[in-house]
mmCIF file of C-alpha atoms in Angstrom:
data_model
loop_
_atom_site.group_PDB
_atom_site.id
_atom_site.type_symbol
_atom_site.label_atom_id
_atom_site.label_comp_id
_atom_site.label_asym_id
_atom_site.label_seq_id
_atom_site.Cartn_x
_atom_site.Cartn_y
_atom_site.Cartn_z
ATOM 1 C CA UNK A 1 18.026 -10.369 11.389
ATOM 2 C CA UNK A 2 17.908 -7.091 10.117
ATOM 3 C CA UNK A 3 13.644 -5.333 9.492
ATOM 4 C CA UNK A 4 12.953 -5.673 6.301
ATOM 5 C CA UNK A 5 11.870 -1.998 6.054
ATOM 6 C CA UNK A 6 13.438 0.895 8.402
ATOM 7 C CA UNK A 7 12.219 4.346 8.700
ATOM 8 C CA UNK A 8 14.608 6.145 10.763
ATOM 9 C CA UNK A 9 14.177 9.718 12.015
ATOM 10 C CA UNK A 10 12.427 11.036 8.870
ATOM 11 C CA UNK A 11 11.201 14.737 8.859
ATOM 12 C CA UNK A 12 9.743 16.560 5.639
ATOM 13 C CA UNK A 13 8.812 20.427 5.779
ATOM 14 C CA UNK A 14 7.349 22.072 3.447
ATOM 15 C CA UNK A 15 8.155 25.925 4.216
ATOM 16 C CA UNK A 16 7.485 26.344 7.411
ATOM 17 C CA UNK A 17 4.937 23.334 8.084
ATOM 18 C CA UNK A 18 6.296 20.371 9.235
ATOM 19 C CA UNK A 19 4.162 17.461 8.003
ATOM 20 C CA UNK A 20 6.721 14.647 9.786
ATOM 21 C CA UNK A 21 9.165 14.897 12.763
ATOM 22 C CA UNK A 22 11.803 12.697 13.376
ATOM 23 C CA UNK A 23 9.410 9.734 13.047
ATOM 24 C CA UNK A 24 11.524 6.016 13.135
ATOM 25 C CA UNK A 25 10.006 2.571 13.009
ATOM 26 C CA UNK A 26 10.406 -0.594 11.456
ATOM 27 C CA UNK A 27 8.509 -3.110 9.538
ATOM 28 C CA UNK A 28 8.922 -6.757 9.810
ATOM 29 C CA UNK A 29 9.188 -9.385 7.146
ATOM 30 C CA UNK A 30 5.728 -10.963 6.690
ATOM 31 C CA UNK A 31 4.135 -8.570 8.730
ATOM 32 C CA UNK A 32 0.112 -6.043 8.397
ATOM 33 C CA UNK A 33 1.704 -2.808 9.742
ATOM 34 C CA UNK A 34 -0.912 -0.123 10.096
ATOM 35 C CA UNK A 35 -0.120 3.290 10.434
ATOM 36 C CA UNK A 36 -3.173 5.599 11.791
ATOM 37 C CA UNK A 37 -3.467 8.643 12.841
ATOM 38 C CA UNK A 38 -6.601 11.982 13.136
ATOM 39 C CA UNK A 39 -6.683 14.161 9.588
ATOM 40 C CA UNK A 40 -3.606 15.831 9.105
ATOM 41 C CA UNK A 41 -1.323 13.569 10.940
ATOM 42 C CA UNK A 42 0.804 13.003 8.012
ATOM 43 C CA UNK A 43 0.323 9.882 7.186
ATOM 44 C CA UNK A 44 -0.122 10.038 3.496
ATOM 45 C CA UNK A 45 3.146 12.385 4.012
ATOM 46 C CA UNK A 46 5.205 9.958 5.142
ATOM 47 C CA UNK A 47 4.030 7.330 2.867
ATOM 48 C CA UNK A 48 5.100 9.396 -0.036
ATOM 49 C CA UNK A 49 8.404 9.662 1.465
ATOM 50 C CA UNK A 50 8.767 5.818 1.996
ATOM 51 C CA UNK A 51 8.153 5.147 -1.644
ATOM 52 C CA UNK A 52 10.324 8.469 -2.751
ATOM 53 C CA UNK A 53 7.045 10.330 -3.975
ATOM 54 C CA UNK A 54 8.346 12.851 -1.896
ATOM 55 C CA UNK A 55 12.099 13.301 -0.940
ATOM 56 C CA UNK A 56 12.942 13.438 3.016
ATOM 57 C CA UNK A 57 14.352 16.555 4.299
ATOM 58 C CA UNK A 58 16.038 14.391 6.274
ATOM 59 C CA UNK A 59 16.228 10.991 8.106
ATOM 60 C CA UNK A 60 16.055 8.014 6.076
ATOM 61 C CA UNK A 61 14.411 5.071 4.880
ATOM 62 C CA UNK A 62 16.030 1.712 4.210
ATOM 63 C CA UNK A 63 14.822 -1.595 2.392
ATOM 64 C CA UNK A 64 16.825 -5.094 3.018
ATOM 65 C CA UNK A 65 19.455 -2.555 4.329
ATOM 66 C CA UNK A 66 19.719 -0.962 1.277
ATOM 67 C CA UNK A 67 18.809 3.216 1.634
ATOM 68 C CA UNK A 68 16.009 4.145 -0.802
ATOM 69 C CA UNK A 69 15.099 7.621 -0.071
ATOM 70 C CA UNK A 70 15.230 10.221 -2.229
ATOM 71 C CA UNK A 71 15.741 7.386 -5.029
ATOM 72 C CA UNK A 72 13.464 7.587 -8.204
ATOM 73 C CA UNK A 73 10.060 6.157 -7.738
ATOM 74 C CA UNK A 74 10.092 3.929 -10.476
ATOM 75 C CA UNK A 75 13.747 2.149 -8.673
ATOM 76 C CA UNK A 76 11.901 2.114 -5.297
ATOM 77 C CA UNK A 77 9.441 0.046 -7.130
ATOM 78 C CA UNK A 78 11.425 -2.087 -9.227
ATOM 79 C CA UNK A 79 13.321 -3.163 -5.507
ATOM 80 C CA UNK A 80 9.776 -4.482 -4.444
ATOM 81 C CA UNK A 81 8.671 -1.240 -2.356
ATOM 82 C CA UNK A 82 5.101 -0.740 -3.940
ATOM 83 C CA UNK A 83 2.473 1.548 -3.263
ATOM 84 C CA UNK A 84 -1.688 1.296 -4.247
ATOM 85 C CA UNK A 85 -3.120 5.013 -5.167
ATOM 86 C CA UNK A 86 -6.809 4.319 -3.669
ATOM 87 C CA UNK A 87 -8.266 4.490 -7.238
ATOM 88 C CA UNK A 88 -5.676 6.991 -9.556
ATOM 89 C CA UNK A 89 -3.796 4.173 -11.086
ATOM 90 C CA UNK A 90 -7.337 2.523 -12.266
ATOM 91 C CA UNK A 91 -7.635 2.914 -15.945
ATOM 92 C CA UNK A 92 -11.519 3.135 -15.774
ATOM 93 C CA UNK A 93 -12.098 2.764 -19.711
ATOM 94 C CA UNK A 94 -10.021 -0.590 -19.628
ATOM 95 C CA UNK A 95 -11.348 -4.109 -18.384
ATOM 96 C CA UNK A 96 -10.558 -5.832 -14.801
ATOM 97 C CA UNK A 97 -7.565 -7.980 -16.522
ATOM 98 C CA UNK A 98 -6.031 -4.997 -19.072
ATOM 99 C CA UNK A 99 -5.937 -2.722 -15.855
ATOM 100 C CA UNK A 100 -3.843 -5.675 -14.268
ATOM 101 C CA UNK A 101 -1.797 -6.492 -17.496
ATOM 102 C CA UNK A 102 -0.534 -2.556 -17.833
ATOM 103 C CA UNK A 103 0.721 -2.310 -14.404
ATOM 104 C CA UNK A 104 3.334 -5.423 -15.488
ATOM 105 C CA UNK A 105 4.988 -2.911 -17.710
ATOM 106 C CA UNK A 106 7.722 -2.361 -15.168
ATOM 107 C CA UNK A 107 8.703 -6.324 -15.839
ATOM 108 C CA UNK A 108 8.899 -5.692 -19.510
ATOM 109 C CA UNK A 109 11.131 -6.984 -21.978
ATOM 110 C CA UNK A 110 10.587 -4.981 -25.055
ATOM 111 C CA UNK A 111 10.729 -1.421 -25.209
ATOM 112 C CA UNK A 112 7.496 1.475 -26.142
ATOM 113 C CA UNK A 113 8.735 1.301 -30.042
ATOM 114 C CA UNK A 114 8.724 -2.557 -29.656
ATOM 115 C CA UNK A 115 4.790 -2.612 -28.226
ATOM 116 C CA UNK A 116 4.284 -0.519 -31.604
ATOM 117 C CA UNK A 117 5.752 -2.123 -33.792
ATOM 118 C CA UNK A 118 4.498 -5.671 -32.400
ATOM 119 C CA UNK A 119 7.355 -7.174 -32.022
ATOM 120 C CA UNK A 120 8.415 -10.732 -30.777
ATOM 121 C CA UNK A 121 9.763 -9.475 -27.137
ATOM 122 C CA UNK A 122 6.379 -7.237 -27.068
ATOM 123 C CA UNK A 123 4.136 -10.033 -27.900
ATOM 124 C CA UNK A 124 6.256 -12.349 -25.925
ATOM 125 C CA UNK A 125 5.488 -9.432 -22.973
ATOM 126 C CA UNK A 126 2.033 -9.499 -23.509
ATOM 127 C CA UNK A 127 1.491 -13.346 -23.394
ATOM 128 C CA UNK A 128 3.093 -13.363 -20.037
ATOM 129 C CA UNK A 129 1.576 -10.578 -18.512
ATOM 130 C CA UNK A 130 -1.911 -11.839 -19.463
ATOM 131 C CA UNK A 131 -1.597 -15.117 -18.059
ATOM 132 C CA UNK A 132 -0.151 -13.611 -14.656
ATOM 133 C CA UNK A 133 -2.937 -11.171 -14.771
ATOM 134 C CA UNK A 134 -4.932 -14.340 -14.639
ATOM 135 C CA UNK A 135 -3.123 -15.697 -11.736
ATOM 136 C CA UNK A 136 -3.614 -12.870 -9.916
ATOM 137 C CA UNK A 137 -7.124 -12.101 -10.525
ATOM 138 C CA UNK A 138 -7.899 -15.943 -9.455
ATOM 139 C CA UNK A 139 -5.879 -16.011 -6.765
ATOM 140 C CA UNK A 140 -8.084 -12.473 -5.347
ATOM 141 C CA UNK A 141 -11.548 -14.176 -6.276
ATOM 142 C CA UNK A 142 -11.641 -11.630 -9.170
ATOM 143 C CA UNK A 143 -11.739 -13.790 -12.237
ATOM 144 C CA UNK A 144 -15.362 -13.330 -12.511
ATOM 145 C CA UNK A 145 -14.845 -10.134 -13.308
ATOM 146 C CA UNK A 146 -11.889 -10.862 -15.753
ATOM 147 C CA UNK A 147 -13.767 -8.850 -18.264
ATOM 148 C CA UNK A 148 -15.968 -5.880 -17.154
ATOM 149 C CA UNK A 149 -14.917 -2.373 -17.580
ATOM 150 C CA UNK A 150 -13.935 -0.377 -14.472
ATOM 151 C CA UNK A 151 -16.148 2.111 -14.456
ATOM 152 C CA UNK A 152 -18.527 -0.873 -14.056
ATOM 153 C CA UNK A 153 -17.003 -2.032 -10.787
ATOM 154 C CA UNK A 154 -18.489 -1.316 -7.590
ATOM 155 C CA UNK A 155 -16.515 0.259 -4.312
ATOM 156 C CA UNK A 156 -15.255 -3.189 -3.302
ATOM 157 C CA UNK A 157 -13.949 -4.566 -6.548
ATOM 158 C CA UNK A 158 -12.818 -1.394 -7.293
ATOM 159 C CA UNK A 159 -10.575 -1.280 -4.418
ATOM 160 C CA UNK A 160 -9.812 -5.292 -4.785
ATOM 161 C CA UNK A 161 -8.504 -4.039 -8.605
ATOM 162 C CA UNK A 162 -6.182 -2.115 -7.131
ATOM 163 C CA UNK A 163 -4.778 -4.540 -4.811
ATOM 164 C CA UNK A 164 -4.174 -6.781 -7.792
ATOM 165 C CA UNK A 165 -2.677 -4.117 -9.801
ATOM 166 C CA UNK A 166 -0.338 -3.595 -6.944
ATOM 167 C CA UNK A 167 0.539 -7.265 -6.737
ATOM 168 C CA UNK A 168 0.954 -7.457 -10.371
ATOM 169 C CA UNK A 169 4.330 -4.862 -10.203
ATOM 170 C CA UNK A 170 5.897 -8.418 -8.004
ATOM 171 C CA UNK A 171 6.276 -6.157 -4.676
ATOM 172 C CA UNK A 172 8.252 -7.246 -1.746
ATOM 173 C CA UNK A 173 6.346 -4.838 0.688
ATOM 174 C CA UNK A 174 3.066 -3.776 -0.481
ATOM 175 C CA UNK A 175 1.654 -0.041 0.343
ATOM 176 C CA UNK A 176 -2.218 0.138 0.761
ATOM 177 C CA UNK A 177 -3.657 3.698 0.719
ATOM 178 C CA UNK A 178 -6.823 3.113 2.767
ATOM 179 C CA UNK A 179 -7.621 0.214 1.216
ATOM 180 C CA UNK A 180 -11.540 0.108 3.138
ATOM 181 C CA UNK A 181 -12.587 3.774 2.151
ATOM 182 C CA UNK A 182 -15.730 4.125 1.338
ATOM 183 C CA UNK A 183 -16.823 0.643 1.888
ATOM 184 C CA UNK A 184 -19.970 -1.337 3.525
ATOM 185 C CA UNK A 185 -19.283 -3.608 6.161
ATOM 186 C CA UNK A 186 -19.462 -7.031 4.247
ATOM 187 C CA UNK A 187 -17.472 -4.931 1.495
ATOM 188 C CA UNK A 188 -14.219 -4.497 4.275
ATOM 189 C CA UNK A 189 -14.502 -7.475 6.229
ATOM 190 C CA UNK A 190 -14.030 -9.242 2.502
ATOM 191 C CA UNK A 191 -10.998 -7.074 1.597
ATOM 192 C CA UNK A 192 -9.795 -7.764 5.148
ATOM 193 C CA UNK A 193 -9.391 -11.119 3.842
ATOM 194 C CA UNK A 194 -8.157 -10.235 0.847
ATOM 195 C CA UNK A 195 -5.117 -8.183 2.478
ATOM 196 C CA UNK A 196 -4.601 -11.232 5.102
ATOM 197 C CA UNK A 197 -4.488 -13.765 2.106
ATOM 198 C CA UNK A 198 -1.976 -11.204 0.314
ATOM 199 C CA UNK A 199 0.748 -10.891 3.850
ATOM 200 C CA UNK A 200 -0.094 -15.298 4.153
ATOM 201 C CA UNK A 201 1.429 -15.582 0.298
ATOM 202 C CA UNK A 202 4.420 -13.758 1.419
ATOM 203 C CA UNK A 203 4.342 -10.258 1.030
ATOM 204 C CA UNK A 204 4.654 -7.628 3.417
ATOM 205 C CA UNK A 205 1.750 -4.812 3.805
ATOM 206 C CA UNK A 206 1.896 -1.277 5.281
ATOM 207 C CA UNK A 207 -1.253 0.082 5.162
ATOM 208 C CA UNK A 208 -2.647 4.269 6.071
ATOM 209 C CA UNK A 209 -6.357 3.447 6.799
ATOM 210 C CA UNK A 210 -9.133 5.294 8.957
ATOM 211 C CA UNK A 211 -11.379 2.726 9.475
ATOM 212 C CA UNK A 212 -10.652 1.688 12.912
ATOM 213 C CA UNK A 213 -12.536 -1.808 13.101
ATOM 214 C CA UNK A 214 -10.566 -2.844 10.083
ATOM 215 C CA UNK A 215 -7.221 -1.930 11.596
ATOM 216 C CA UNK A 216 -7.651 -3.709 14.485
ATOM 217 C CA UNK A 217 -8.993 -6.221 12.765
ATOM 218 C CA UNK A 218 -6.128 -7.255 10.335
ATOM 219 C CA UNK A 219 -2.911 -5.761 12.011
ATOM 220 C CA UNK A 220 -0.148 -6.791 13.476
ATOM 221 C CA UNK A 221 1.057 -3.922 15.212
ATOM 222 C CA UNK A 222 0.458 -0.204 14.621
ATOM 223 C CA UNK A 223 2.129 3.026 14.640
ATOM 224 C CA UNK A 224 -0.014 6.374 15.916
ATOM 225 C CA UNK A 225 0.913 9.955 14.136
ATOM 226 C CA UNK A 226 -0.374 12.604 15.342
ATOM 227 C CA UNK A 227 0.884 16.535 14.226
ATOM 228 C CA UNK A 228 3.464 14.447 12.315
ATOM 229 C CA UNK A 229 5.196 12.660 15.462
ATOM 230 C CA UNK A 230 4.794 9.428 16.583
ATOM 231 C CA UNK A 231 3.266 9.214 19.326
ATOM 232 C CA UNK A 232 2.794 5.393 19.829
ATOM 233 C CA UNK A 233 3.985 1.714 18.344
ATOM 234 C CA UNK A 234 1.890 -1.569 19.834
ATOM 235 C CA UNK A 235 -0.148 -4.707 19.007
ATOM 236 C CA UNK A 236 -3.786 -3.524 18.474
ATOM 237 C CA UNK A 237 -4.450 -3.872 22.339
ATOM 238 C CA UNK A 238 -1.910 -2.032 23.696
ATOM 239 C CA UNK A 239 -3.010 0.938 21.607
ATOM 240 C CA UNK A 240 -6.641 0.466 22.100
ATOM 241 C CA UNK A 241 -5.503 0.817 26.039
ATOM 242 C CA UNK A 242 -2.812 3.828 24.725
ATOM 243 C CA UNK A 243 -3.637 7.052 26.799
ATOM 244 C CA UNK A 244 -2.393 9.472 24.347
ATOM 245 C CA UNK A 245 -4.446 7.337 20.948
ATOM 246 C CA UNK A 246 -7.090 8.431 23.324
ATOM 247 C CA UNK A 247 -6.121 12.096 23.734
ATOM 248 C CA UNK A 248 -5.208 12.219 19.908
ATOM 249 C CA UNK A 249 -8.543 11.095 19.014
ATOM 250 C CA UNK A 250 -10.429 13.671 20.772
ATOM 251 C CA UNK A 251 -12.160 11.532 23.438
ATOM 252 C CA UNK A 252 -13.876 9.253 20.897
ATOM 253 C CA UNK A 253 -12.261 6.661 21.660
ATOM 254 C CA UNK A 254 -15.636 4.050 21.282
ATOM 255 C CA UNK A 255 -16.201 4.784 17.996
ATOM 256 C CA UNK A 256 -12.627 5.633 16.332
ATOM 257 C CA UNK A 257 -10.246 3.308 17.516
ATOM 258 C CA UNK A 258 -12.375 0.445 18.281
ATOM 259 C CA UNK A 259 -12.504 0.305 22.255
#
């Protein structure tokens, strides 16, 4: 059975900076796959290529077999490839459920003239949208917030929102964008949960994240960048024990990567 995501040999350079080289791995179905790596690894790099944010200059990435690079965004998402901004796609002036009601608006029926001229497929949208906004937002422990404004929400919720608003797009393999920044302890080891529950209901996470304790906390297996290579694949142990994680991370190895 074929990975549901492969990312073969991808390199991007922009001039003459190289941000990725020829990195490959693959991502099972089910699966927390953490990629980690010191500041200016390229991480966020080769995230953007993955969900076509950024075209490859070459390599490729493929999803159920199908290639997606250099695709449009918008079609990478609409195949179930679905990436989470940190906090950019949060409309802070909107409440908890409207934020998770827009981000349905790749699902809709009607069309932007329909939504303004109220039409039957627009409200017909709308009714459906809100009540799987509901689902969602119970199914994250979030309905008690169904109605505050953003800009209200704390670091925790905030970064909860965006899970939901990635789950409400229907992905197939979900993209977190350090999902823990910026968070207390009780405030990550309760989004930890939150990212297990989302992988046990069936979808697929790739996460970029620099807090170490949470990555070896909730993954799978991990892939190490460093200066845009890979430089190691393994189950959280067999990087912890990784001689060149070590040498990447400067020595610090207590602290960063959880040893």
């Amino acid at each position: 059975m074929n990975p549901l995501l492969q990312v073969k040999n991808v390199t991007k350079k922009f001039g003459g900076l190289t941000a990725n080289r020829d990195v490959s791995f693959d991502v099972e179905e089910k699966e927390i796959l953490s990629v980690i790596g010191p500041n200016g690894a390229g991480k966020s790099t080769l995230f953007k290529m993955i969900t076509s944010f950024l075209s490859t200059t070459s390599g490729e990435v493929f999803f159920k077999g199908e290639k997606i690079s250099n695709l449009s965004p918008h079609l990478v998402a609409r195949k179930g490839v679905v990436r989470t901004f940190q906090e950019t796609t949060i409309f802070k002036s909107m409440t908890t459920h409207e934020n998770v009601i827009v981000a349905q608006h790749l699902r809709a029926k009607a069309t932007l003239a329909g939504y303004f001229f109220g039409t039957k497929a627009a409200r017909e949208d709308v009714k459906k949208f809100s009540g799987t906004a509901d689902e969602i937002l119970e199914f994250l422990g979030l309905d008690d917030i169904r109605d505050e404004i953003a800009s209200n929400l704390p670091q925790g919720h905030l970064r909860a929102l965006g899970i939901a608003i990635g789950l409400a797009t229907n992905p197939t393999i979900l993209l977190l964008d350090e999902p823990f920044a910026g968070m207390n302890h009780d405030e990550t080891m309760h989004t930890v949960g939150l990212v297990r529950k989302v992988r046990d209901s069936g979808v697929t996470v790739l996460l970029v994240e620099h807090d170490m304790s949470a990555v070896m906390a909730i993954s799978d297996r991990i892939v190490v960048l460093n200066f845009g290579e890979k430089i190691a694949e393994g189950t959280p142990k067999e990087i912890q024990n990784n001689e060149k994680v070590i040498e990447a991370y400067l020595g610090s190895e207590d602290i960063t990567i959880g040893i």
